[in-house]
Coordinates of C-alpha atoms in Angstrom, one line a residue:
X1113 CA 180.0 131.4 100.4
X1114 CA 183.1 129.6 101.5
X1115 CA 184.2 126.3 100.2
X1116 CA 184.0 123.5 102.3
X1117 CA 187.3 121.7 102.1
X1118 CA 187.1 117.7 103.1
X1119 CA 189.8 115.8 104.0
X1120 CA 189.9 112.5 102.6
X1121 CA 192.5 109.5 103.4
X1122 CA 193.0 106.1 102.0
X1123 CA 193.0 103.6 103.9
X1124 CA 194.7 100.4 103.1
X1125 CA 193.7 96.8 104.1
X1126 CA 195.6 94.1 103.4
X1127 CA 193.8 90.6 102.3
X1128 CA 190.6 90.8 101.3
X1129 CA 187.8 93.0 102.9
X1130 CA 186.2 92.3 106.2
X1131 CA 182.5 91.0 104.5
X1132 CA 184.5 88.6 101.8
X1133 CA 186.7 87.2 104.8
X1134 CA 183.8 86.5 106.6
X1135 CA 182.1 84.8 103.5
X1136 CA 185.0 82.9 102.7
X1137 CA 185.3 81.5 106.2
X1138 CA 181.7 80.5 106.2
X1139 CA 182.4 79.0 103.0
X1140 CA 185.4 77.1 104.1
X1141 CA 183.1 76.1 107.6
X1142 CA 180.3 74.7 105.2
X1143 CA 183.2 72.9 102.6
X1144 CA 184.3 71.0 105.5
X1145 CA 181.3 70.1 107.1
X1146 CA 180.4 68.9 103.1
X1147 CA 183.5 66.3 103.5
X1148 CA 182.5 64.5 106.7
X1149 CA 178.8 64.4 104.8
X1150 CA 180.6 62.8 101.6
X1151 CA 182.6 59.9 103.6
X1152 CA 179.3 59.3 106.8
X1153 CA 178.4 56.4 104.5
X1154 CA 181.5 55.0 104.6
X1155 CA 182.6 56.0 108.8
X1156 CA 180.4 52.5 109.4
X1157 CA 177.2 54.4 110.5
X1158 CA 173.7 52.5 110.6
X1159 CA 171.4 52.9 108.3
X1160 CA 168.7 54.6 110.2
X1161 CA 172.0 57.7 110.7
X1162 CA 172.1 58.4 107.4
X1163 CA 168.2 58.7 106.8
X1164 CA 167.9 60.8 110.1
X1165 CA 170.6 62.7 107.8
X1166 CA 168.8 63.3 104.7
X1167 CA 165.9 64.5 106.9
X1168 CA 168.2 67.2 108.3
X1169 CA 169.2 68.2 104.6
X1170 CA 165.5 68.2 103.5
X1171 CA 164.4 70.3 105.9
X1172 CA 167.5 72.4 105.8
X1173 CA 166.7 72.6 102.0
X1174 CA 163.4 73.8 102.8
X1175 CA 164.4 76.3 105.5
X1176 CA 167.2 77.7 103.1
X1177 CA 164.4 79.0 100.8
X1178 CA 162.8 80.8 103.5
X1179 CA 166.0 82.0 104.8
X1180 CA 166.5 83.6 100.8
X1181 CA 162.9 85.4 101.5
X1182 CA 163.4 86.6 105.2
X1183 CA 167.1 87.5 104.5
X1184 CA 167.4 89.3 101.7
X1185 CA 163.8 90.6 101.0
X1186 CA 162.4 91.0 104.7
X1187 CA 159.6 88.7 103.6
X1188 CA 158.8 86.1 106.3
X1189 CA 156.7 83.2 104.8
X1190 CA 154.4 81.2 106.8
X1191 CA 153.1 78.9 103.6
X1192 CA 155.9 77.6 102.0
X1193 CA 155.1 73.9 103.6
X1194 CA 152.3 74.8 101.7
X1195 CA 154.6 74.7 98.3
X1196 CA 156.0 71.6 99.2
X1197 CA 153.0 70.0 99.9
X1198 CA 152.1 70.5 96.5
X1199 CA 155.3 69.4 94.6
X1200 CA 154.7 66.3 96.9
X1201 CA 151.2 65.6 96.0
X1202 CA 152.0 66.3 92.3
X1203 CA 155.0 63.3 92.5
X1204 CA 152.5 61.6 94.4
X1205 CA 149.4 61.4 92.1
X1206 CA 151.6 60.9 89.2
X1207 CA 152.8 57.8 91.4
X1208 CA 149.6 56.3 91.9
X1209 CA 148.6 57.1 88.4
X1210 CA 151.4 54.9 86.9
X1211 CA 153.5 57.9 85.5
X1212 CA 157.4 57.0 85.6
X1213 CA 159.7 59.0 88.0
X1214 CA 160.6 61.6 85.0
X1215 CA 156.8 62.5 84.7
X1216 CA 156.5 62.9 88.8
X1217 CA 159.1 65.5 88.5
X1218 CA 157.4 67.4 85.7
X1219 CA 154.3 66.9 87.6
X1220 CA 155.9 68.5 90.7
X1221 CA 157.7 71.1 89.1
X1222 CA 154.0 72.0 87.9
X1223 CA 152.8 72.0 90.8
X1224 CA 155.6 74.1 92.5
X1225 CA 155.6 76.8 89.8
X1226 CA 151.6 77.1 90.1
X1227 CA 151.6 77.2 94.0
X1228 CA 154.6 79.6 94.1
X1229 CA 153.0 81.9 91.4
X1230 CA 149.6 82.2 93.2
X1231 CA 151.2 83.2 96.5
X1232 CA 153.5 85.5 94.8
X1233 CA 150.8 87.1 93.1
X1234 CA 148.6 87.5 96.0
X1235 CA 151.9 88.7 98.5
X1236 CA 153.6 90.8 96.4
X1237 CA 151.5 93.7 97.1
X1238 CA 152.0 93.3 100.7
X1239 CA 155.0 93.8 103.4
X1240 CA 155.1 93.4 107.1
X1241 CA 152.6 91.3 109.0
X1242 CA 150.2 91.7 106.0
X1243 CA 153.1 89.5 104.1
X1244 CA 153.2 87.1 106.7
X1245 CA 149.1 86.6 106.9
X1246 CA 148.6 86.2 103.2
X1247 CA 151.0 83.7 102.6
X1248 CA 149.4 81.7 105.9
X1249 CA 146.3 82.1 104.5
X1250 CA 147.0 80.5 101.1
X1251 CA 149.2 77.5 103.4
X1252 CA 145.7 77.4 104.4
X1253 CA 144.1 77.3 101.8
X1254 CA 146.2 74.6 100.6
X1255 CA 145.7 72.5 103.2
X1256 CA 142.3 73.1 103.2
X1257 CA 141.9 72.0 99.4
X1258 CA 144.2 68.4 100.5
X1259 CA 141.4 67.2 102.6
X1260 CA 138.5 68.4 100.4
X1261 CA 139.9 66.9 96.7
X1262 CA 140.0 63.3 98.3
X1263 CA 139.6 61.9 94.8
X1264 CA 142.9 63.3 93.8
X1265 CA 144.6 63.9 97.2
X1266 CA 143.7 60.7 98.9
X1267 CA 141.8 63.4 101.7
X1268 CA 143.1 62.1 105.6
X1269 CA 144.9 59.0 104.8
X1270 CA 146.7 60.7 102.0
X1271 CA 148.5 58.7 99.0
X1272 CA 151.1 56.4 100.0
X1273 CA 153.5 53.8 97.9
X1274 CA 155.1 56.5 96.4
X1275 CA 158.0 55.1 94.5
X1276 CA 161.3 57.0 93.6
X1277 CA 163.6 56.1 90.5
X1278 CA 165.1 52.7 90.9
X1279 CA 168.5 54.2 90.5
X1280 CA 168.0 55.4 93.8
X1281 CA 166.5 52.6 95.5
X1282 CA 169.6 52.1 98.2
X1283 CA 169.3 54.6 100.9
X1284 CA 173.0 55.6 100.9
X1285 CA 172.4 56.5 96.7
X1286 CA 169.2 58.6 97.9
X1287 CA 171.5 59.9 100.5
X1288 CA 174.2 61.4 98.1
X1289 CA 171.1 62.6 96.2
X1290 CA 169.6 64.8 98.8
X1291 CA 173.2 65.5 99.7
X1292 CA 173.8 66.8 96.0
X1293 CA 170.6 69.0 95.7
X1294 CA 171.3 70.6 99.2
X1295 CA 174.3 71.8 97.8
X1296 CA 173.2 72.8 94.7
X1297 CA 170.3 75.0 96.5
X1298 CA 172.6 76.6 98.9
X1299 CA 175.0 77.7 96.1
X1300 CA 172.0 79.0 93.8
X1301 CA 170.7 80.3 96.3
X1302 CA 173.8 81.7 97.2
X1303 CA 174.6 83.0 94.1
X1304 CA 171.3 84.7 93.2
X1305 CA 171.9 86.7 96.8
X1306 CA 175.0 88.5 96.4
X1307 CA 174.2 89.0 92.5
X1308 CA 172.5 92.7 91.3
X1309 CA 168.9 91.2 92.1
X1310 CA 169.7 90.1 96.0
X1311 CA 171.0 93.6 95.7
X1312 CA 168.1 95.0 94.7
X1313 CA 166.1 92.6 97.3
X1314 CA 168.1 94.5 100.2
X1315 CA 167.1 97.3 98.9
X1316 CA 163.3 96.8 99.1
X1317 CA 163.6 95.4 102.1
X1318 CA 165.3 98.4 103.4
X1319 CA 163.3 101.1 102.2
X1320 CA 160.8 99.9 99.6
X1321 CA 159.3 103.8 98.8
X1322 CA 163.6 105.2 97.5
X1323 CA 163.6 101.6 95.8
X1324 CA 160.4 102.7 93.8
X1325 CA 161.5 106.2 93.3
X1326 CA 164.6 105.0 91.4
X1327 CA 162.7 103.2 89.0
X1328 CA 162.6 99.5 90.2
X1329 CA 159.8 97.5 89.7
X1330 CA 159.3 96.4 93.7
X1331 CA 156.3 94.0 92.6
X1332 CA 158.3 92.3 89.7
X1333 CA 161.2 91.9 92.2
X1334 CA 158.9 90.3 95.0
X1335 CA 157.3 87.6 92.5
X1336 CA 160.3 86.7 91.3
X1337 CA 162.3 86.5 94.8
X1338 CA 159.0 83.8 95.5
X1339 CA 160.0 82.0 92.5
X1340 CA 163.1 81.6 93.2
X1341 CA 162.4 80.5 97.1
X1342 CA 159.2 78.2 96.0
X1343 CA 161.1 76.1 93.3
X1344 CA 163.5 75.5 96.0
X1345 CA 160.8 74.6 98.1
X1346 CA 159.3 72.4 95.7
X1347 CA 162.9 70.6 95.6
X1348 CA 162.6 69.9 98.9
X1349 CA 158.7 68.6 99.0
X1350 CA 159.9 66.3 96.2
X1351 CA 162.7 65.0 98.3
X1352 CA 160.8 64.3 101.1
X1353 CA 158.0 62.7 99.3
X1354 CA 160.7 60.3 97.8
X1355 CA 162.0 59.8 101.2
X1356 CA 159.2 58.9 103.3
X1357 CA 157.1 57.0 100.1
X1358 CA 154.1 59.0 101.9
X1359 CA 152.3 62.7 102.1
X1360 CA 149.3 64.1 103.5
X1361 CA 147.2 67.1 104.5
X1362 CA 149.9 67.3 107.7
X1363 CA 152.6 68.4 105.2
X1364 CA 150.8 71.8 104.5
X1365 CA 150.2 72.0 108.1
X1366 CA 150.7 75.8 109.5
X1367 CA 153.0 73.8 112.1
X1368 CA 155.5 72.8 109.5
X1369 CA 155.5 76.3 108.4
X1370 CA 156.0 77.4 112.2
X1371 CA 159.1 74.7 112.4
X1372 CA 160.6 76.2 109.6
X1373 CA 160.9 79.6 110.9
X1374 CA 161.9 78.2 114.2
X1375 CA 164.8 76.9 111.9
X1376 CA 165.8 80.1 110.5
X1377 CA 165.6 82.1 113.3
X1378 CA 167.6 79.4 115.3
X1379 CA 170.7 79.1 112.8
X1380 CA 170.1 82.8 111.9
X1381 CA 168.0 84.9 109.5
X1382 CA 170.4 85.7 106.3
X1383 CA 173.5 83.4 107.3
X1384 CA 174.7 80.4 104.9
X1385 CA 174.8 78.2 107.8
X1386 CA 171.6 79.2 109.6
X1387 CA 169.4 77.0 108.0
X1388 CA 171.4 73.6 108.1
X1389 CA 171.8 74.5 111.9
X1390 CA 168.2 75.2 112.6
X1391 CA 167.6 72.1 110.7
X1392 CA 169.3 69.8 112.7
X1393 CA 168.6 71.0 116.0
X1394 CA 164.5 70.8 114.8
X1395 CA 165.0 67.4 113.2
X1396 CA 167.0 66.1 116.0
X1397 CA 164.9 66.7 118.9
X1398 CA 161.4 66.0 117.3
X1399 CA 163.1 62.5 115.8
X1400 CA 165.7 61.5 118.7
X1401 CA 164.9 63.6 121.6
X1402 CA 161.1 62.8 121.6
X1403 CA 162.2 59.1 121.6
X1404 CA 163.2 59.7 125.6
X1405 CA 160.9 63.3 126.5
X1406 CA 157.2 63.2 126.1
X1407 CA 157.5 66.9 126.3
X1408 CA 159.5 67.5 123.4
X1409 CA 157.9 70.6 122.3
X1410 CA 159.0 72.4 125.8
X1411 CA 162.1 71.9 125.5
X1412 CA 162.6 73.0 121.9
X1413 CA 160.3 75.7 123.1
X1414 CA 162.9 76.4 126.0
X1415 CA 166.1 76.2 123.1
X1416 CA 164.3 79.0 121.0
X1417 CA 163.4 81.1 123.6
X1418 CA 167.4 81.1 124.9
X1419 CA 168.4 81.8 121.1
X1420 CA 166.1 84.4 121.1
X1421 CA 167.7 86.2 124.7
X1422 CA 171.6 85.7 124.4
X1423 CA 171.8 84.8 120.6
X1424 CA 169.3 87.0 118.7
X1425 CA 171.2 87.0 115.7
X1426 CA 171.0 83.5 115.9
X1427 CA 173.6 81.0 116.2
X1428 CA 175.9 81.2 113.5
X1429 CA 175.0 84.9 113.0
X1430 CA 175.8 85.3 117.3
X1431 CA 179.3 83.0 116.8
X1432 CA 180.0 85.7 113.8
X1433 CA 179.7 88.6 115.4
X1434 CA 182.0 86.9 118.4
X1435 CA 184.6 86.0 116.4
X1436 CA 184.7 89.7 114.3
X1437 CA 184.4 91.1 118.4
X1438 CA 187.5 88.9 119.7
X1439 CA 189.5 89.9 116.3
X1440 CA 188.6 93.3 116.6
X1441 CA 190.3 92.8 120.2
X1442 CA 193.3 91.0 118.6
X1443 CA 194.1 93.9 116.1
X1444 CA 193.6 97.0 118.3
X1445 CA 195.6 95.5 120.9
X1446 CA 198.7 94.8 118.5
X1447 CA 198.1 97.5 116.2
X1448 CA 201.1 100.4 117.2
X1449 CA 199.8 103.7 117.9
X1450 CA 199.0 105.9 114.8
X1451 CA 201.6 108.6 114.1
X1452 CA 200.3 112.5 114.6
X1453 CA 199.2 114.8 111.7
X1454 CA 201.7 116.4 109.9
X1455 CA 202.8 120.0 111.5
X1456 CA 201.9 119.0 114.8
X1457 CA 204.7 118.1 117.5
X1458 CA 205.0 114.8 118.9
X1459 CA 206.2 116.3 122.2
X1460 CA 203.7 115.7 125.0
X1461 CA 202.0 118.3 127.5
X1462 CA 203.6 117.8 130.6
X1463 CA 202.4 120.2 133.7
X1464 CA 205.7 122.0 133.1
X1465 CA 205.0 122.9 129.2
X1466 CA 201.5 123.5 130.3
X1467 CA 202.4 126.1 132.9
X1468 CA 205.4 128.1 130.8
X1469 CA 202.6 128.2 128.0
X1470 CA 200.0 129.9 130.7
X1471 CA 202.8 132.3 131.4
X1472 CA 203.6 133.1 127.6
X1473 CA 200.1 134.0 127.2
X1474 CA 200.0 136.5 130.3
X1475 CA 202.9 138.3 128.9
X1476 CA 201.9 138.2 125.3
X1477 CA 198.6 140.1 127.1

């Protein structure tokens, strides 16, 4: 048996690789749009700019921990407005109940970790469209059990007068509060991807069967990715309780669900930036654009169906793969041409060369 003799070479990049200068610049995108979000209070804006603001960061809060789940596991939610619900309604009956602000968060952290365990229980068995059903059917059931528990839920007209610390009381303070916890998500969030467990996630995702075969726990992984994504999701049902002093059965709705993976797959399913711009585009034409269009829902029916033709990767996932097509463009354009093997001539074949060679080879016959 002959030995099979590979050639290897080592190629040399300078800077850092292509994935970190891609992270870095989405990074350095999401540093600077964190600046203008510091000084909007102080740019002179009204008051009813900043809370359309914190809306967009609530929801882009809420949309990031979906993101986590569909980006890194394959796991496409369609309950988690079902989590937040309940972190809401636990701040809220503790509200109405008398409890001070520190006990509605420990009432909505319950809340959060009991929803998110019982949806990660029942999903983690589960992949595909059989993920996506079971966690709808527990949104469901959630919403079901806000109308039916009236004496604790408040049934249709919900529990309202919700009061959030006094510390927070200004809206621009609340602002920088939100503002603070959306960052704080994103970088956990973040973090726990590109750590050994998001590694691990990918994995599953990618072939679940070679994941198991190697010894990984593929259940114990799943139930903990939920954890993760429904205590951020619980952060965000908190926030938005505090924001609008109000919930109700509406805000385990299967629509809210739907509007959150309409934000994902707008900005773009496993992007940093995905979720805030999905957010924003939601938020702004159901709060400003339905202000001047009865028909709202068309057209932000008509703005996902375009994402979905020309930018399937979704925006910022589309404007990455531009920029890494038009610098791909750039380098092989002013890159010089790469020197030949060694022992081969540089001399090119001309029809001359190429004739005397024909003629060589007659003779030599």
């Amino acid at each position: 048996m002959s030995n099979r003799i590979v050639e290897t070479r080592t190629v040399r990049t300078f800077g850092a690789p292509r994935r970190d200068r891609v992270q870095l610049m989405n990074l350095g995108l999401l540093g600077a749009l964190l600046v203008v979000a510091v000084v909007l209070p102080y740019l002179g804006v009204t008051g009813f700019v900043i809370s359309l603001v914190s809306t967009i960061l609530i929801a882009a809060t809420l949309a990031a921990s979906v993101n986590f789940l569909a980006g890194n596991g394959g796991m496409v939610s369609l309950g988690h407005a079902g989590i937040a619900a309940a972190s809401a309604y636990g701040a809220g009956w503790a509200s109405r109940e008398g409890f001070d602000p520190g006990m509605q968060v420990v009432f909505a952290l319950g809340m959060t970790l009991a929803a998110s365990l019982v949806y990660g229980l029942l999903s983690m068995r589960t992949s595909g469209i059989y993920f996506l059903m079971v966690t709808l059917a527990v949104g469901m059931l959630i919403y079901g059990l806000a109308f039916r528990l009236s004496s604790v839920t408040g049934g249709e007209n919900g529990i309202s007068g919700i009061e959030r610390p006094e510390w927070m009381g200004s809206y621009w303070i609340y602002y920088y509060v939100v503002l603070a916890a959306f960052v704080a998500a994103t970088a956990i969030l973040y973090v726990v991807g590109n750590s050994p467990f998001g590694a691990s996630l990918r994995g599953i995702r990618d072939s679940e069967s070679r994941m198991r075969s190697l010894g990984y726990s593929v259940r114990s992984y799943k139930l903990g990715a939920f954890m993760i994504s429904g205590t951020i999701a619980g952060l965000a049902g908190l926030l938005a309780v505090w924001h609008t002093h109000f919930v109700s059965p509406s805000s385990a709705g299967v629509d809210r669900s739907v509007h959150l993976i309409v934000m994902v797959i707008l900005g773009g399913v496993g992007t940093l930036l995905g979720p805030l711009i999905g957010a924003a585009i939601v938020v702004l034409v159901e709060n400003v654009l339905s202000s001047h269009v009865d028909r709202w829902p068309t057209i932000l029916g008509l703005i996902f169906i375009l994402v979905i033709l020309f930018a399937r990767a979704g925006i910022a996932g589309s404007t990455r793969k531009l920029f890494r097509r038009l610098r791909a463009r750039r380098e092989s354009a002013v890159s010089p041409p790469s020197p030949p093997p060694p022992g081969r001539s540089d001399t090119s074949v001309t029809p001359e060369n190429n004739t005397a060679e024909q003629h060589q080879g007659k003779d030599l016959q």
